[in-house]
Amino acid sequence: MYVSVETLTIVISAIGIVLTLGASLFAGFAWMVRRIDAVDTKLTTRINAVDEKLTARIDAVEEKLTARIDAVEEKLTARIDALADEVTGVKIAIARLEGPPRHLVTASS
C-alpha cells in the first residue's frame, strides 16, 4: 500500500494538533485547579482569623452581660425580699387594727 507524502503529512499534522490541544487543555485545567486551591487556602485562613476574632468578642460580650444580669438579679432579689418583709409587716398591722374576727351568731346566756 502506497501513501502519499501529503496524506502522511496531513495525518501527522492532525495528530500533532490533537495532542497539542489536549496538552493545552490539561495544562489549563491544572492551572485552574492550582489557582482555586490557592484561593481556597487564602479564604480559609481569613475566615479562620475572623472566626477567632468574633469568638473572642462574643465571649467578652457574654461575660459582660452575665456580670450585669447577675448584678441586676441580686438587686431584684434584695428588693423583693425587702418588699416581702414590708408586706408581712403591713398584714400584721392590718390584722391588729381589725381585731379578732366577728362572729355572725352570738351566744346568748
mmCIF file of C-alpha atoms in Angstrom:
data_model
loop_
_atom_site.group_PDB
_atom_site.id
_atom_site.type_symbol
_atom_site.label_atom_id
_atom_site.label_comp_id
_atom_site.label_asym_id
_atom_site.label_seq_id
_atom_site.Cartn_x
_atom_site.Cartn_y
_atom_site.Cartn_z
ATOM 1 C CA MET A 1 0.000 0.000 0.000
ATOM 2 C CA TYR A 2 1.314 3.343 -1.032
ATOM 3 C CA VAL A 3 0.570 6.527 0.968
ATOM 4 C CA SER A 4 1.480 9.833 -0.463
ATOM 5 C CA VAL A 5 3.694 12.247 1.418
ATOM 6 C CA GLU A 6 0.913 14.849 1.503
ATOM 7 C CA THR A 7 -1.526 12.409 3.144
ATOM 8 C CA LEU A 8 1.085 11.305 5.653
ATOM 9 C CA THR A 9 1.854 14.970 6.457
ATOM 10 C CA ILE A 10 -1.837 15.744 6.981
ATOM 11 C CA VAL A 11 -2.281 12.769 9.342
ATOM 12 C CA ILE A 12 0.841 13.632 11.342
ATOM 13 C CA SER A 13 -0.212 17.305 11.496
ATOM 14 C CA ALA A 14 -3.700 16.327 12.688
ATOM 15 C CA ILE A 15 -2.241 14.077 15.391
ATOM 16 C CA GLY A 16 0.124 16.874 16.423
ATOM 17 C CA ILE A 17 -2.745 19.388 16.630
ATOM 18 C CA VAL A 18 -4.894 16.995 18.690
ATOM 19 C CA LEU A 19 -2.014 16.262 21.076
ATOM 20 C CA THR A 20 -1.160 19.974 21.373
ATOM 21 C CA LEU A 21 -4.777 20.925 22.101
ATOM 22 C CA GLY A 22 -5.141 18.050 24.600
ATOM 23 C CA ALA A 23 -1.954 19.031 26.398
ATOM 24 C CA SER A 24 -3.033 22.692 26.435
ATOM 25 C CA LEU A 25 -6.443 21.807 27.888
ATOM 26 C CA PHE A 26 -4.833 19.594 30.525
ATOM 27 C CA ALA A 27 -2.346 22.328 31.454
ATOM 28 C CA GLY A 28 -5.141 24.921 31.575
ATOM 29 C CA PHE A 29 -7.274 22.783 33.877
ATOM 30 C CA ALA A 30 -4.278 22.007 36.089
ATOM 31 C CA TRP A 31 -3.541 25.734 36.362
ATOM 32 C CA MET A 32 -7.194 26.449 37.264
ATOM 33 C CA VAL A 33 -7.180 23.754 39.942
ATOM 34 C CA ARG A 34 -3.994 25.182 41.477
ATOM 35 C CA ARG A 35 -5.458 28.700 41.466
ATOM 36 C CA ILE A 36 -8.695 27.513 43.040
ATOM 37 C CA ASP A 37 -6.757 25.648 45.739
ATOM 38 C CA ALA A 38 -4.667 28.752 46.434
ATOM 39 C CA VAL A 39 -7.769 30.925 46.728
ATOM 40 C CA ASP A 40 -9.444 28.317 48.923
ATOM 41 C CA THR A 41 -6.445 28.228 51.246
ATOM 42 C CA LYS A 42 -6.312 32.031 51.406
ATOM 43 C CA LEU A 43 -10.039 32.313 52.125
ATOM 44 C CA THR A 44 -9.916 29.559 54.729
ATOM 45 C CA THR A 45 -7.109 31.390 56.520
ATOM 46 C CA ARG A 46 -9.015 34.680 56.507
ATOM 47 C CA ILE A 47 -12.260 33.048 57.623
ATOM 48 C CA ASN A 48 -10.488 31.291 60.494
ATOM 49 C CA ALA A 49 -8.910 34.578 61.611
ATOM 50 C CA VAL A 50 -12.266 36.364 61.522
ATOM 51 C CA ASP A 51 -13.887 33.441 63.339
ATOM 52 C CA GLU A 52 -11.326 33.660 66.133
ATOM 53 C CA LYS A 53 -11.816 37.426 66.476
ATOM 54 C CA LEU A 54 -15.601 37.077 66.541
ATOM 55 C CA THR A 55 -15.416 34.282 69.084
ATOM 56 C CA ALA A 56 -13.248 36.423 71.342
ATOM 57 C CA ARG A 57 -15.584 39.410 71.024
ATOM 58 C CA ILE A 58 -18.685 37.305 71.624
ATOM 59 C CA ASP A 59 -17.083 35.735 74.697
ATOM 60 C CA ALA A 60 -16.223 39.184 76.071
ATOM 61 C CA VAL A 61 -19.763 40.459 75.491
ATOM 62 C CA GLU A 62 -21.186 37.310 77.060
ATOM 63 C CA GLU A 63 -19.049 37.787 80.174
ATOM 64 C CA LYS A 64 -20.130 41.430 80.494
ATOM 65 C CA LEU A 65 -23.797 40.542 80.053
ATOM 66 C CA THR A 66 -23.545 37.711 82.553
ATOM 67 C CA ALA A 67 -21.999 40.052 85.106
ATOM 68 C CA ARG A 68 -24.699 42.681 84.525
ATOM 69 C CA ILE A 69 -27.511 40.122 84.696
ATOM 70 C CA ASP A 70 -26.092 38.699 87.929
ATOM 71 C CA ALA A 71 -25.915 42.204 89.444
ATOM 72 C CA VAL A 72 -29.492 43.001 88.411
ATOM 73 C CA GLU A 73 -30.656 39.645 89.754
ATOM 74 C CA GLU A 74 -29.018 40.331 93.126
ATOM 75 C CA LYS A 75 -30.609 43.792 93.311
ATOM 76 C CA LEU A 76 -34.041 42.450 92.389
ATOM 77 C CA THR A 77 -33.754 39.614 94.893
ATOM 78 C CA ALA A 78 -32.857 42.089 97.646
ATOM 79 C CA ARG A 79 -35.743 44.387 96.688
ATOM 80 C CA ILE A 80 -38.237 41.519 96.533
ATOM 81 C CA ASP A 81 -37.090 40.227 99.942
ATOM 82 C CA ALA A 82 -37.429 43.714 101.428
ATOM 83 C CA LEU A 83 -40.873 44.089 99.861
ATOM 84 C CA ALA A 84 -41.940 40.697 101.225
ATOM 85 C CA ASP A 85 -40.869 41.785 104.728
ATOM 86 C CA GLU A 86 -42.799 45.049 104.358
ATOM 87 C CA VAL A 87 -45.931 43.247 103.137
ATOM 88 C CA THR A 88 -45.750 40.889 106.115
ATOM 89 C CA GLY A 89 -45.469 43.867 108.425
ATOM 90 C CA VAL A 90 -48.459 45.562 106.749
ATOM 91 C CA LYS A 91 -50.530 42.386 107.081
ATOM 92 C CA ILE A 92 -49.742 42.177 110.777
ATOM 93 C CA ALA A 93 -50.617 45.849 111.286
ATOM 94 C CA ILE A 94 -53.956 45.459 109.466
ATOM 95 C CA ALA A 95 -54.780 42.358 111.485
ATOM 96 C CA ARG A 96 -54.121 44.268 114.712
ATOM 97 C CA LEU A 97 -56.344 47.151 113.599
ATOM 98 C CA GLU A 98 -59.221 44.868 112.666
ATOM 99 C CA GLY A 99 -59.059 42.855 115.830
ATOM 100 C CA PRO A 100 -60.485 39.375 116.184
ATOM 101 C CA PRO A 101 -62.975 38.314 113.515
ATOM 102 C CA ARG A 102 -66.614 38.981 114.319
ATOM 103 C CA HIS A 103 -68.976 36.100 114.559
ATOM 104 C CA LEU A 104 -72.403 36.317 112.956
ATOM 105 C CA VAL A 105 -74.025 34.207 115.623
ATOM 106 C CA THR A 106 -73.528 35.231 119.200
ATOM 107 C CA ALA A 107 -74.165 33.026 122.136
ATOM 108 C CA SER A 108 -76.908 34.277 124.463
ATOM 109 C CA SER A 109 -76.784 33.468 128.094
#
